[in-house]
mmCIF file of C-alpha atoms in Angstrom:
data_model
loop_
_atom_site.group_PDB
_atom_site.id
_atom_site.type_symbol
_atom_site.label_atom_id
_atom_site.label_comp_id
_atom_site.label_asym_id
_atom_site.label_seq_id
_atom_site.Cartn_x
_atom_site.Cartn_y
_atom_site.Cartn_z
ATOM 1 C CA MET H 1 -332.223 -93.391 153.071
ATOM 2 C CA MET H 2 -334.199 -96.469 152.043
ATOM 3 C CA ASP H 3 -334.815 -99.201 154.585
ATOM 4 C CA ASP H 4 -333.675 -102.772 153.901
ATOM 5 C CA ALA H 5 -337.102 -103.945 152.718
ATOM 6 C CA ALA H 6 -337.164 -101.235 150.041
ATOM 7 C CA LEU H 7 -333.562 -101.934 149.001
ATOM 8 C CA CYS H 8 -334.331 -105.616 148.431
ATOM 9 C CA ARG H 9 -337.211 -104.733 146.131
ATOM 10 C CA LEU H 10 -335.231 -102.450 143.824
ATOM 11 C CA SER H 11 -334.740 -103.551 140.252
ATOM 12 C CA ALA H 12 -331.121 -103.861 139.180
ATOM 13 C CA ARG H 13 -331.432 -100.746 136.992
ATOM 14 C CA ALA H 14 -332.975 -98.734 139.824
ATOM 15 C CA ALA H 15 -330.291 -99.946 142.226
ATOM 16 C CA ARG H 16 -327.536 -98.969 139.791
ATOM 17 C CA ALA H 17 -329.037 -95.493 139.441
ATOM 18 C CA ALA H 18 -329.287 -95.130 143.220
ATOM 19 C CA ILE H 19 -325.666 -96.233 143.713
ATOM 20 C CA ARG H 20 -324.459 -93.806 141.042
ATOM 21 C CA SER H 21 -326.394 -90.915 142.575
ATOM 22 C CA GLY H 22 -325.091 -91.677 146.054
ATOM 23 C CA GLU H 23 -328.602 -92.334 147.386
ATOM 24 C CA ILE H 24 -327.481 -95.817 148.472
ATOM 25 C CA THR H 25 -324.214 -97.738 148.575
ATOM 26 C CA ALA H 26 -323.453 -101.137 147.110
ATOM 27 C CA LEU H 27 -322.613 -102.295 150.640
ATOM 28 C CA ALA H 28 -326.046 -101.269 151.946
ATOM 29 C CA LEU H 29 -327.695 -103.129 149.073
ATOM 30 C CA VAL H 30 -325.695 -106.325 149.644
ATOM 31 C CA ARG H 31 -326.322 -106.199 153.399
ATOM 32 C CA ALA H 32 -330.049 -105.775 152.789
ATOM 33 C CA CYS H 33 -330.068 -108.804 150.502
ATOM 34 C CA LEU H 34 -328.121 -110.889 153.004
ATOM 35 C CA GLY H 35 -330.548 -109.794 155.720
ATOM 36 C CA ARG H 36 -333.487 -110.896 153.573
ATOM 37 C CA ILE H 37 -331.821 -114.269 153.032
ATOM 38 C CA ALA H 38 -331.241 -114.669 156.774
ATOM 39 C CA GLU H 39 -334.892 -113.837 157.390
ATOM 40 C CA ARG H 40 -336.451 -116.022 154.698
ATOM 41 C CA ASP H 41 -334.170 -118.817 153.558
ATOM 42 C CA LYS H 42 -334.966 -121.226 156.358
ATOM 43 C CA GLU H 43 -338.352 -121.493 154.655
ATOM 44 C CA VAL H 44 -337.486 -120.905 150.998
ATOM 45 C CA ARG H 45 -334.160 -122.816 150.976
ATOM 46 C CA ALA H 46 -332.949 -121.236 147.755
ATOM 47 C CA TRP H 47 -329.250 -121.091 148.635
ATOM 48 C CA ILE H 48 -326.513 -123.736 148.725
ATOM 49 C CA SER H 49 -323.698 -121.356 149.703
ATOM 50 C CA LEU H 50 -323.093 -117.634 150.206
ATOM 51 C CA ASN H 51 -320.033 -115.605 149.327
ATOM 52 C CA PRO H 52 -318.232 -114.674 152.576
ATOM 53 C CA GLU H 53 -316.454 -111.841 150.745
ATOM 54 C CA ALA H 54 -319.623 -110.257 149.345
ATOM 55 C CA GLU H 55 -319.673 -107.343 151.791
ATOM 56 C CA ALA H 56 -315.976 -106.589 151.252
ATOM 57 C CA GLU H 57 -316.443 -106.681 147.470
ATOM 58 C CA ALA H 58 -319.440 -104.354 147.743
ATOM 59 C CA ALA H 59 -317.550 -101.942 150.018
ATOM 60 C CA ALA H 60 -314.963 -101.509 147.257
ATOM 61 C CA ILE H 61 -317.582 -100.278 144.755
ATOM 62 C CA SER H 62 -317.579 -96.494 144.432
ATOM 63 C CA ALA H 63 -320.451 -94.333 143.257
ATOM 64 C CA ASP H 64 -318.544 -93.350 140.119
ATOM 65 C CA ASP H 65 -317.793 -96.939 139.059
ATOM 66 C CA PRO H 66 -318.827 -96.958 135.374
ATOM 67 C CA ARG H 67 -319.415 -100.693 135.016
ATOM 68 C CA PRO H 68 -323.015 -101.625 134.149
ATOM 69 C CA LEU H 69 -323.556 -104.005 137.102
ATOM 70 C CA ALA H 70 -321.219 -102.390 139.636
ATOM 71 C CA GLY H 71 -322.452 -103.353 143.105
ATOM 72 C CA ILE H 72 -325.451 -105.438 141.962
ATOM 73 C CA PRO H 73 -325.806 -108.782 143.787
ATOM 74 C CA ILE H 74 -326.598 -111.811 141.655
ATOM 75 C CA ALA H 75 -327.329 -115.485 142.331
ATOM 76 C CA ILE H 76 -325.649 -118.283 140.368
ATOM 77 C CA LYS H 77 -327.244 -121.681 139.811
ATOM 78 C CA ASP H 78 -325.098 -124.429 141.300
ATOM 79 C CA MET H 79 -324.553 -125.913 137.834
ATOM 80 C CA ILE H 80 -322.286 -122.992 136.928
ATOM 81 C CA ALA H 81 -318.667 -122.873 138.058
ATOM 82 C CA THR H 82 -317.467 -120.133 140.414
ATOM 83 C CA ARG H 83 -313.818 -119.727 141.336
ATOM 84 C CA ASP H 84 -314.423 -118.974 145.016
ATOM 85 C CA LEU H 85 -317.503 -121.071 145.883
ATOM 86 C CA PRO H 86 -318.154 -124.806 145.581
ATOM 87 C CA THR H 87 -320.025 -126.155 142.573
ATOM 88 C CA SER H 88 -321.851 -129.329 143.627
ATOM 89 C CA TYR H 89 -324.489 -129.839 140.884
ATOM 90 C CA ASN H 90 -326.687 -131.058 143.803
ATOM 91 C CA SER H 91 -324.864 -134.383 143.569
ATOM 92 C CA PRO H 92 -323.197 -136.378 146.363
ATOM 93 C CA LEU H 93 -320.381 -136.929 143.864
ATOM 94 C CA PHE H 94 -319.369 -133.267 144.057
ATOM 95 C CA GLY H 95 -320.054 -132.088 147.608
ATOM 96 C CA GLY H 96 -317.576 -129.319 148.418
ATOM 97 C CA HIS H 97 -316.126 -129.483 144.894
ATOM 98 C CA HIS H 98 -314.190 -126.373 143.815
ATOM 99 C CA THR H 99 -313.407 -125.821 140.158
ATOM 100 C CA GLY H 100 -310.991 -122.989 140.945
ATOM 101 C CA ALA H 101 -312.234 -121.023 137.937
ATOM 102 C CA ASP H 102 -315.298 -119.081 136.868
ATOM 103 C CA ALA H 103 -317.570 -120.188 134.072
ATOM 104 C CA ALA H 104 -317.378 -117.766 131.164
ATOM 105 C CA CYS H 105 -320.829 -116.368 131.981
ATOM 106 C CA VAL H 106 -319.749 -115.661 135.581
ATOM 107 C CA ALA H 107 -316.483 -114.054 134.507
ATOM 108 C CA THR H 108 -318.527 -111.731 132.278
ATOM 109 C CA LEU H 109 -320.673 -110.705 135.250
ATOM 110 C CA ARG H 110 -317.642 -110.009 137.426
ATOM 111 C CA ALA H 111 -316.099 -107.899 134.672
ATOM 112 C CA ALA H 112 -319.352 -105.893 134.649
ATOM 113 C CA GLY H 113 -318.987 -105.269 138.399
ATOM 114 C CA ALA H 114 -321.589 -107.705 139.733
ATOM 115 C CA ILE H 115 -321.289 -109.120 143.243
ATOM 116 C CA ILE H 116 -321.650 -112.923 143.136
ATOM 117 C CA LEU H 117 -323.766 -113.357 146.269
ATOM 118 C CA GLY H 118 -323.838 -117.138 146.261
ATOM 119 C CA LYS H 119 -324.940 -120.412 144.654
ATOM 120 C CA THR H 120 -328.547 -121.574 144.404
ATOM 121 C CA ASP H 121 -330.082 -125.034 144.556
ATOM 122 C CA THR H 122 -330.814 -127.091 141.462
ATOM 123 C CA THR H 123 -332.252 -130.398 140.376
ATOM 124 C CA GLU H 124 -329.340 -132.866 140.325
ATOM 125 C CA PHE H 125 -327.098 -132.061 137.357
ATOM 126 C CA ALA H 126 -330.018 -129.910 136.110
ATOM 127 C CA ALA H 127 -331.504 -133.128 134.746
ATOM 128 C CA CYS H 128 -333.125 -135.694 137.067
ATOM 129 C CA GLY H 129 -332.259 -137.600 140.238
ATOM 130 C CA ARG H 130 -332.464 -135.483 143.388
ATOM 131 C CA ASP H 131 -334.885 -132.568 143.450
ATOM 132 C CA ALA H 132 -333.844 -129.201 144.836
ATOM 133 C CA ALA H 133 -334.919 -128.601 148.435
ATOM 134 C CA THR H 134 -336.227 -125.149 147.501
ATOM 135 C CA GLY H 135 -339.852 -124.164 148.123
ATOM 136 C CA ASN H 136 -341.982 -121.736 146.155
ATOM 137 C CA PRO H 137 -342.037 -118.296 147.848
ATOM 138 C CA ALA H 138 -345.753 -117.941 147.047
ATOM 139 C CA ASP H 139 -346.537 -121.250 148.792
ATOM 140 C CA PRO H 140 -343.634 -123.220 150.288
ATOM 141 C CA ASP H 141 -345.568 -126.475 149.929
ATOM 142 C CA ARG H 142 -345.331 -126.074 146.155
ATOM 143 C CA THR H 143 -342.372 -126.489 143.833
ATOM 144 C CA PRO H 144 -340.585 -123.428 142.475
ATOM 145 C CA GLY H 145 -340.002 -125.475 139.334
ATOM 146 C CA GLY H 146 -336.817 -127.058 138.125
ATOM 147 C CA SER H 147 -334.129 -127.265 137.444
ATOM 148 C CA SER H 148 -333.304 -123.598 138.214
ATOM 149 C CA ALA H 149 -335.285 -123.827 141.432
ATOM 150 C CA GLY H 150 -333.146 -121.770 143.785
ATOM 151 C CA SER H 151 -332.406 -119.025 141.253
ATOM 152 C CA ALA H 152 -336.090 -118.484 140.437
ATOM 153 C CA ALA H 153 -337.112 -118.525 144.106
ATOM 154 C CA ALA H 154 -334.295 -116.203 145.207
ATOM 155 C CA VAL H 155 -335.334 -113.539 142.695
ATOM 156 C CA ALA H 156 -339.059 -113.897 143.415
ATOM 157 C CA ASP H 157 -338.531 -113.665 147.188
ATOM 158 C CA PHE H 158 -336.413 -110.470 146.896
ATOM 159 C CA HIS H 159 -333.111 -112.075 147.920
ATOM 160 C CA VAL H 160 -331.421 -110.703 144.761
ATOM 161 C CA PRO H 161 -332.624 -108.737 141.735
ATOM 162 C CA LEU H 162 -330.887 -111.028 139.222
ATOM 163 C CA ALA H 163 -329.935 -114.684 138.847
ATOM 164 C CA LEU H 164 -328.456 -117.084 136.344
ATOM 165 C CA GLY H 165 -330.140 -120.381 135.589
ATOM 166 C CA THR H 166 -329.795 -122.881 132.785
ATOM 167 C CA GLN H 167 -332.252 -124.511 130.386
ATOM 168 C CA THR H 168 -331.998 -127.789 128.505
ATOM 169 C CA GLY H 169 -335.746 -128.430 128.406
ATOM 170 C CA GLY H 170 -337.728 -125.887 130.433
ATOM 171 C CA SER H 171 -335.469 -125.185 133.393
ATOM 172 C CA THR H 172 -335.522 -121.373 133.264
ATOM 173 C CA ILE H 173 -338.926 -120.477 131.797
ATOM 174 C CA ARG H 174 -341.027 -122.932 133.808
ATOM 175 C CA PRO H 175 -339.584 -121.886 137.224
ATOM 176 C CA ALA H 176 -340.098 -118.259 136.242
ATOM 177 C CA SER H 177 -343.765 -119.003 135.574
ATOM 178 C CA PHE H 178 -344.196 -120.864 138.863
ATOM 179 C CA CYS H 179 -342.480 -118.108 140.889
ATOM 180 C CA GLY H 180 -343.686 -114.977 139.066
ATOM 181 C CA ASP H 181 -340.340 -113.916 137.576
ATOM 182 C CA VAL H 182 -339.390 -112.459 134.220
ATOM 183 C CA ALA H 183 -336.887 -114.694 132.408
ATOM 184 C CA LEU H 184 -335.071 -115.087 129.126
ATOM 185 C CA LYS H 185 -333.923 -118.351 127.587
ATOM 186 C CA PRO H 186 -331.663 -116.823 124.944
ATOM 187 C CA SER H 187 -331.169 -118.154 121.449
ATOM 188 C CA TRP H 188 -328.973 -121.236 121.729
ATOM 189 C CA GLY H 189 -325.286 -120.429 121.461
ATOM 190 C CA LEU H 190 -325.403 -116.702 122.231
ATOM 191 C CA ILE H 191 -324.019 -117.032 125.786
ATOM 192 C CA SER H 192 -321.000 -119.262 126.305
ATOM 193 C CA THR H 193 -321.605 -122.454 128.300
ATOM 194 C CA GLU H 194 -317.907 -122.934 129.043
ATOM 195 C CA GLY H 195 -317.719 -123.907 132.715
ATOM 196 C CA VAL H 196 -321.421 -124.828 132.919
ATOM 197 C CA GLY H 197 -322.286 -128.444 133.722
ATOM 198 C CA ARG H 198 -323.271 -129.977 130.389
ATOM 199 C CA TYR H 199 -326.157 -132.357 129.853
ATOM 200 C CA ALA H 200 -327.335 -132.080 126.229
ATOM 201 C CA VAL H 201 -325.021 -129.794 124.299
ATOM 202 C CA SER H 202 -327.519 -129.284 121.453
ATOM 203 C CA PHE H 203 -329.841 -127.504 123.899
ATOM 204 C CA ASP H 204 -327.940 -126.387 127.022
ATOM 205 C CA THR H 205 -328.426 -122.625 127.430
ATOM 206 C CA VAL H 206 -327.590 -120.113 130.182
ATOM 207 C CA GLY H 207 -330.853 -118.537 131.388
ATOM 208 C CA LEU H 208 -331.415 -115.017 132.762
ATOM 209 C CA ILE H 209 -333.876 -114.394 135.611
ATOM 210 C CA ALA H 210 -335.099 -111.041 136.972
ATOM 211 C CA ARG H 211 -338.206 -109.259 138.276
ATOM 212 C CA ALA H 212 -338.313 -106.601 135.552
ATOM 213 C CA VAL H 213 -337.979 -106.612 131.777
ATOM 214 C CA GLU H 214 -335.589 -103.656 132.035
ATOM 215 C CA ASP H 215 -333.226 -105.836 134.048
ATOM 216 C CA LEU H 216 -333.228 -108.551 131.395
ATOM 217 C CA ALA H 217 -332.368 -105.795 128.910
ATOM 218 C CA LEU H 218 -329.448 -104.811 131.166
ATOM 219 C CA LEU H 219 -328.167 -108.400 131.149
ATOM 220 C CA ALA H 220 -328.638 -108.541 127.375
ATOM 221 C CA GLU H 221 -326.258 -105.584 127.137
ATOM 222 C CA VAL H 222 -323.741 -107.238 129.464
ATOM 223 C CA TYR H 223 -323.776 -110.440 127.412
ATOM 224 C CA ALA H 224 -323.665 -108.527 124.099
ATOM 225 C CA LEU H 225 -326.778 -110.201 122.729
ATOM 226 C CA PRO H 226 -327.133 -109.048 119.112
ATOM 227 C CA ALA H 227 -329.172 -105.973 118.317
ATOM 228 C CA SER H 228 -332.488 -106.425 116.523
ATOM 229 C CA PRO H 229 -334.145 -103.900 114.213
ATOM 230 C CA SER H 230 -336.460 -101.688 116.244
ATOM 231 C CA LEU H 231 -340.133 -102.506 115.972
ATOM 232 C CA PRO H 232 -342.255 -99.990 114.078
ATOM 233 C CA GLY H 233 -344.510 -97.733 116.102
ATOM 234 C CA ARG H 234 -347.644 -99.587 114.998
ATOM 235 C CA ARG H 235 -349.565 -101.965 117.234
ATOM 236 C CA LEU H 236 -347.859 -105.298 117.692
ATOM 237 C CA ARG H 237 -348.853 -108.302 115.600
ATOM 238 C CA LEU H 238 -348.895 -111.372 117.812
ATOM 239 C CA GLY H 239 -349.848 -114.976 117.205
ATOM 240 C CA ILE H 240 -351.238 -117.242 119.913
ATOM 241 C CA THR H 241 -350.661 -120.978 120.105
ATOM 242 C CA ARG H 242 -351.610 -123.338 122.887
ATOM 243 C CA THR H 243 -349.135 -125.820 121.307
ATOM 244 C CA PRO H 244 -349.936 -129.434 120.404
ATOM 245 C CA PHE H 245 -350.276 -130.148 124.134
ATOM 246 C CA ALA H 246 -353.293 -127.927 124.832
ATOM 247 C CA ALA H 247 -355.146 -130.873 126.380
ATOM 248 C CA LEU H 248 -352.679 -130.745 129.296
ATOM 249 C CA LEU H 249 -353.501 -127.142 130.230
ATOM 250 C CA GLU H 250 -355.016 -126.491 133.636
ATOM 251 C CA PRO H 251 -358.162 -124.311 133.980
ATOM 252 C CA GLU H 252 -356.170 -121.234 135.078
ATOM 253 C CA THR H 253 -354.049 -121.260 131.912
ATOM 254 C CA ARG H 254 -357.040 -121.913 129.682
ATOM 255 C CA ALA H 255 -358.799 -118.939 131.247
ATOM 256 C CA LEU H 256 -355.710 -116.757 130.746
ATOM 257 C CA PHE H 257 -355.459 -117.646 127.059
ATOM 258 C CA ASP H 258 -359.196 -117.183 126.524
ATOM 259 C CA ALA H 259 -358.834 -113.649 127.880
ATOM 260 C CA LEU H 260 -355.594 -112.698 126.107
ATOM 261 C CA PRO H 261 -357.057 -111.181 122.899
ATOM 262 C CA GLU H 262 -359.169 -108.722 124.885
ATOM 263 C CA ARG H 263 -356.480 -108.109 127.469
ATOM 264 C CA LEU H 264 -353.866 -107.264 124.854
ATOM 265 C CA ALA H 265 -356.191 -105.392 122.485
ATOM 266 C CA PRO H 266 -354.889 -101.927 123.532
ATOM 267 C CA VAL H 267 -351.358 -102.768 122.381
ATOM 268 C CA ALA H 268 -351.564 -105.651 119.918
ATOM 269 C CA GLU H 269 -353.462 -107.348 117.149
ATOM 270 C CA VAL H 270 -353.770 -110.939 118.307
ATOM 271 C CA ALA H 271 -354.691 -113.911 116.136
ATOM 272 C CA PRO H 272 -354.369 -117.706 116.348
ATOM 273 C CA PHE H 273 -351.035 -119.013 115.112
ATOM 274 C CA ALA H 274 -350.740 -122.331 113.295
ATOM 275 C CA LEU H 275 -347.505 -124.162 114.024
ATOM 276 C CA PRO H 276 -345.837 -125.830 111.012
ATOM 277 C CA ASP H 277 -346.885 -129.319 110.059
ATOM 278 C CA GLY H 278 -345.076 -131.927 112.100
ATOM 279 C CA PHE H 279 -344.408 -129.642 115.050
ATOM 280 C CA GLU H 280 -346.227 -132.079 117.309
ATOM 281 C CA GLU H 281 -343.075 -134.217 116.980
ATOM 282 C CA ALA H 282 -340.780 -131.570 118.459
ATOM 283 C CA ASP H 283 -341.097 -132.724 122.073
ATOM 284 C CA ASP H 284 -340.336 -136.353 121.225
ATOM 285 C CA LEU H 285 -337.433 -135.322 119.001
ATOM 286 C CA HIS H 286 -336.082 -133.122 121.788
ATOM 287 C CA ARG H 287 -336.345 -135.994 124.239
ATOM 288 C CA CYS H 288 -334.504 -138.322 121.864
ATOM 289 C CA VAL H 289 -331.536 -135.973 121.390
ATOM 290 C CA GLN H 290 -331.500 -135.020 125.083
ATOM 291 C CA MET H 291 -331.468 -138.623 126.270
ATOM 292 C CA CYS H 292 -328.781 -139.695 123.801
ATOM 293 C CA GLU H 293 -326.524 -136.738 124.569
ATOM 294 C CA GLY H 294 -327.207 -137.169 128.282
ATOM 295 C CA ALA H 295 -326.124 -140.805 128.080
ATOM 296 C CA ASN H 296 -322.814 -139.660 126.619
ATOM 297 C CA ALA H 297 -322.439 -136.909 129.229
ATOM 298 C CA PHE H 298 -322.755 -139.280 132.187
ATOM 299 C CA LEU H 299 -321.010 -142.373 130.848
ATOM 300 C CA HIS H 300 -317.740 -141.523 132.608
ATOM 301 C CA LEU H 301 -319.443 -141.135 136.006
ATOM 302 C CA ALA H 302 -321.454 -144.315 135.531
ATOM 303 C CA ARG H 303 -318.233 -146.212 134.845
ATOM 304 C CA SER H 304 -315.870 -144.532 137.315
ATOM 305 C CA ARG H 305 -318.067 -143.509 140.284
ATOM 306 C CA ARG H 306 -321.016 -145.823 139.973
ATOM 307 C CA ALA H 307 -322.145 -146.053 143.609
ATOM 308 C CA LEU H 308 -322.957 -142.374 144.142
ATOM 309 C CA LEU H 309 -324.539 -141.673 140.750
ATOM 310 C CA HIS H 310 -328.343 -141.594 140.967
ATOM 311 C CA ARG H 311 -330.184 -144.495 139.357
ATOM 312 C CA ASP H 312 -331.888 -142.091 136.916
ATOM 313 C CA PHE H 313 -328.528 -141.393 135.267
ATOM 314 C CA HIS H 314 -327.592 -145.061 135.074
ATOM 315 C CA ASP H 315 -330.905 -145.696 133.281
ATOM 316 C CA ARG H 316 -330.005 -143.045 130.714
ATOM 317 C CA VAL H 317 -326.485 -144.327 130.206
ATOM 318 C CA GLU H 318 -327.897 -147.831 129.742
ATOM 319 C CA MET H 319 -330.368 -146.396 127.178
ATOM 320 C CA LYS H 320 -333.441 -147.547 129.109
ATOM 321 C CA MET H 321 -335.369 -144.444 128.026
ATOM 322 C CA GLY H 322 -336.590 -145.895 124.723
ATOM 323 C CA PHE H 323 -333.961 -144.524 122.313
ATOM 324 C CA ALA H 324 -330.957 -146.038 120.592
ATOM 325 C CA PRO H 325 -327.796 -143.964 120.016
ATOM 326 C CA GLN H 326 -328.404 -143.975 116.257
ATOM 327 C CA ASP H 327 -331.816 -142.326 116.702
ATOM 328 C CA GLN H 328 -330.298 -138.957 117.585
ATOM 329 C CA PHE H 329 -328.970 -138.291 114.082
ATOM 330 C CA ALA H 330 -332.337 -138.480 112.355
ATOM 331 C CA ALA H 331 -333.883 -136.519 115.237
ATOM 332 C CA ARG H 332 -331.399 -133.667 114.796
ATOM 333 C CA ASP H 333 -332.088 -133.568 111.058
ATOM 334 C CA ARG H 334 -335.837 -133.441 111.645
ATOM 335 C CA LEU H 335 -335.431 -130.666 114.234
ATOM 336 C CA ALA H 336 -333.367 -128.639 111.761
ATOM 337 C CA ALA H 337 -336.222 -128.870 109.245
ATOM 338 C CA LEU H 338 -338.799 -127.850 111.885
ATOM 339 C CA ARG H 339 -336.579 -124.942 112.968
ATOM 340 C CA MET H 340 -336.491 -123.547 109.453
ATOM 341 C CA ALA H 341 -340.231 -124.114 108.981
ATOM 342 C CA LEU H 342 -341.013 -122.290 112.229
ATOM 343 C CA GLU H 343 -338.886 -119.280 111.313
ATOM 344 C CA ARG H 344 -340.658 -119.021 107.945
ATOM 345 C CA ALA H 345 -344.023 -119.191 109.717
ATOM 346 C CA LEU H 346 -342.948 -116.459 112.156
ATOM 347 C CA GLN H 347 -342.249 -113.884 109.425
ATOM 348 C CA PRO H 348 -345.750 -112.267 109.366
ATOM 349 C CA VAL H 349 -345.832 -111.701 113.155
ATOM 350 C CA ASP H 350 -343.678 -109.858 115.665
ATOM 351 C CA ALA H 351 -343.752 -112.814 118.064
ATOM 352 C CA ILE H 352 -345.978 -115.637 119.225
ATOM 353 C CA ILE H 353 -347.404 -116.294 122.675
ATOM 354 C CA ALA H 354 -347.576 -119.766 124.208
ATOM 355 C CA PRO H 355 -348.090 -121.240 127.699
ATOM 356 C CA SER H 356 -345.036 -121.463 129.942
ATOM 357 C CA ALA H 357 -346.415 -124.346 131.994
ATOM 358 C CA PRO H 358 -349.640 -126.334 132.306
ATOM 359 C CA GLY H 359 -350.766 -124.111 135.171
ATOM 360 C CA PHE H 360 -349.846 -123.148 138.725
ATOM 361 C CA ALA H 361 -346.880 -124.746 140.485
ATOM 362 C CA PRO H 362 -347.857 -128.215 141.702
ATOM 363 C CA LEU H 363 -347.397 -129.413 145.275
ATOM 364 C CA GLY H 364 -344.088 -131.042 146.147
ATOM 365 C CA ARG H 365 -340.572 -130.509 144.839
ATOM 366 C CA ALA H 366 -340.671 -132.145 141.401
ATOM 367 C CA PRO H 367 -339.467 -129.833 138.583
ATOM 368 C CA GLY H 368 -342.794 -129.810 136.688
ATOM 369 C CA ASN H 369 -343.942 -130.795 133.212
ATOM 370 C CA PRO H 370 -341.551 -129.477 130.501
ATOM 371 C CA LYS H 371 -343.765 -130.098 127.452
ATOM 372 C CA PHE H 372 -344.639 -126.427 127.003
ATOM 373 C CA ASN H 373 -340.935 -125.512 126.965
ATOM 374 C CA ALA H 374 -338.975 -128.330 125.359
ATOM 375 C CA LEU H 375 -340.398 -127.827 121.869
ATOM 376 C CA TRP H 376 -338.980 -124.265 121.758
ATOM 377 C CA THR H 377 -335.670 -125.312 123.307
ATOM 378 C CA ALA H 378 -335.475 -128.050 120.670
ATOM 379 C CA VAL H 379 -335.518 -125.525 117.822
ATOM 380 C CA GLN H 380 -333.088 -123.210 119.654
ATOM 381 C CA VAL H 381 -335.241 -120.050 119.492
ATOM 382 C CA PRO H 382 -335.312 -117.380 122.231
ATOM 383 C CA VAL H 383 -338.130 -117.547 124.780
ATOM 384 C CA LEU H 384 -339.071 -114.765 127.181
ATOM 385 C CA GLY H 385 -341.204 -115.649 130.185
ATOM 386 C CA LEU H 386 -343.526 -112.893 131.344
ATOM 387 C CA PRO H 387 -345.696 -113.059 134.486
ATOM 388 C CA VAL H 388 -349.364 -112.067 134.500
ATOM 389 C CA SER H 389 -351.372 -110.472 137.294
ATOM 390 C CA GLY H 390 -354.810 -111.290 138.650
ATOM 391 C CA THR H 391 -354.237 -114.979 139.399
ATOM 392 C CA ASP H 392 -354.342 -116.839 142.713
ATOM 393 C CA LEU H 393 -350.739 -118.018 142.342
ATOM 394 C CA PRO H 394 -347.929 -116.954 139.998
ATOM 395 C CA LEU H 395 -348.552 -117.764 136.340
ATOM 396 C CA GLY H 396 -346.662 -116.775 133.225
ATOM 397 C CA LEU H 397 -346.712 -116.967 129.467
ATOM 398 C CA SER H 398 -343.959 -117.334 126.858
ATOM 399 C CA LEU H 399 -343.021 -114.997 124.017
ATOM 400 C CA ILE H 400 -341.184 -116.664 121.140
ATOM 401 C CA ALA H 401 -339.350 -115.137 118.159
ATOM 402 C CA PRO H 402 -336.777 -116.313 115.584
ATOM 403 C CA ARG H 403 -333.184 -117.045 116.578
ATOM 404 C CA GLY H 404 -331.214 -113.898 117.250
ATOM 405 C CA ALA H 405 -334.316 -111.806 117.937
ATOM 406 C CA ASP H 406 -333.778 -111.846 121.715
ATOM 407 C CA ARG H 407 -333.704 -108.058 122.042
ATOM 408 C CA ARG H 408 -336.840 -107.780 119.948
ATOM 409 C CA LEU H 409 -338.555 -110.000 122.513
ATOM 410 C CA LEU H 410 -337.392 -107.629 125.253
ATOM 411 C CA GLU H 411 -338.912 -104.683 123.403
ATOM 412 C CA ILE H 412 -342.181 -106.570 122.886
ATOM 413 C CA ALA H 413 -342.270 -107.638 126.535
ATOM 414 C CA ALA H 414 -341.814 -104.033 127.670
ATOM 415 C CA ARG H 415 -344.862 -103.056 125.623
ATOM 416 C CA LEU H 416 -346.980 -105.964 126.855
ATOM 417 C CA ALA H 417 -346.070 -105.900 130.533
ATOM 418 C CA PRO H 418 -348.463 -103.058 131.511
ATOM 419 C CA ALA H 419 -351.391 -104.926 129.936
ATOM 420 C CA LEU H 420 -350.457 -108.151 131.701
#
């Protein structure tokens, strides 16, 4: 029988296989995860609440349960509604708030047999205001990244094998890079956001966080992400871009990208990738739409519950961020044109590689710079964050493909992971 330390380190797929074979029980797995949380969370502070019924739910899972996630514990970002646990959005406005219903993405997990272990800390409303209290497992003085801070840290520190986050700018992929996780920001619209706290509906996306590509593939099956044509057996054709913001890269990321062609040579042909003309505007256009939609999203709280709403949100509602409401319409039109131009440019390659963050996680609790993420979120394409080895602290890169090619990214990531 495995000890608790080994149980906590199992991938979700390996844990499912062990439960099915009778090597372990779902109850033993959940107890091991809860023990790890008890041991580590005073330092990491990933969790807002834990499910008091988790052990009872796990005890009811039999070895012959056919569901794809039967007995697998999972963390849920505290922006996502759960019927039996509070959903606070890290806001004093919603302390102890119960929605009484699951978000659609949580209901899908329960139907697949997952054990909702608890809720994880987040930047306030996954936007601004209060930072999460969570520390980076690799160095608690550093941020785990935001806004999916607790979810990324909980997976990286072996509290759970899987977690849900969200992304409106870079809130899944950047924390994954800072913590050393694998993560998928799916194509916009493929996973329902019903029951998820909304900020900018043009971009809000449920994010998937794991420690293994095979586990992201498992979640892709659970969420019925569309199939992609299988890649041919030839070597991969990959483009590399440092984005229009290359000047912001830290030395560790520059060194990684300098070494990538040689590092990936056994499995891929790698060449520089030229982004379409005008793509340097994508971050500003994203910010315009995000701020305008965010102003709409928080108007009711600014008017009805003014005292407890953080000043950052009042500034957005009052349009102090440099945009007028009319600006969003032209910005959306321009983003649509850039989206189509990018997908045309992507046709000759299997995917492109870009930085996931400027560099290592910075000190403090701030979410981190989203510039290397927001441009992809703005054009609604899937992004897969993949960690690399051989660095002093966790560091990741992003794989990008056209909309709907999420499973193709998973296949590419599986091929690249051994070289990275």
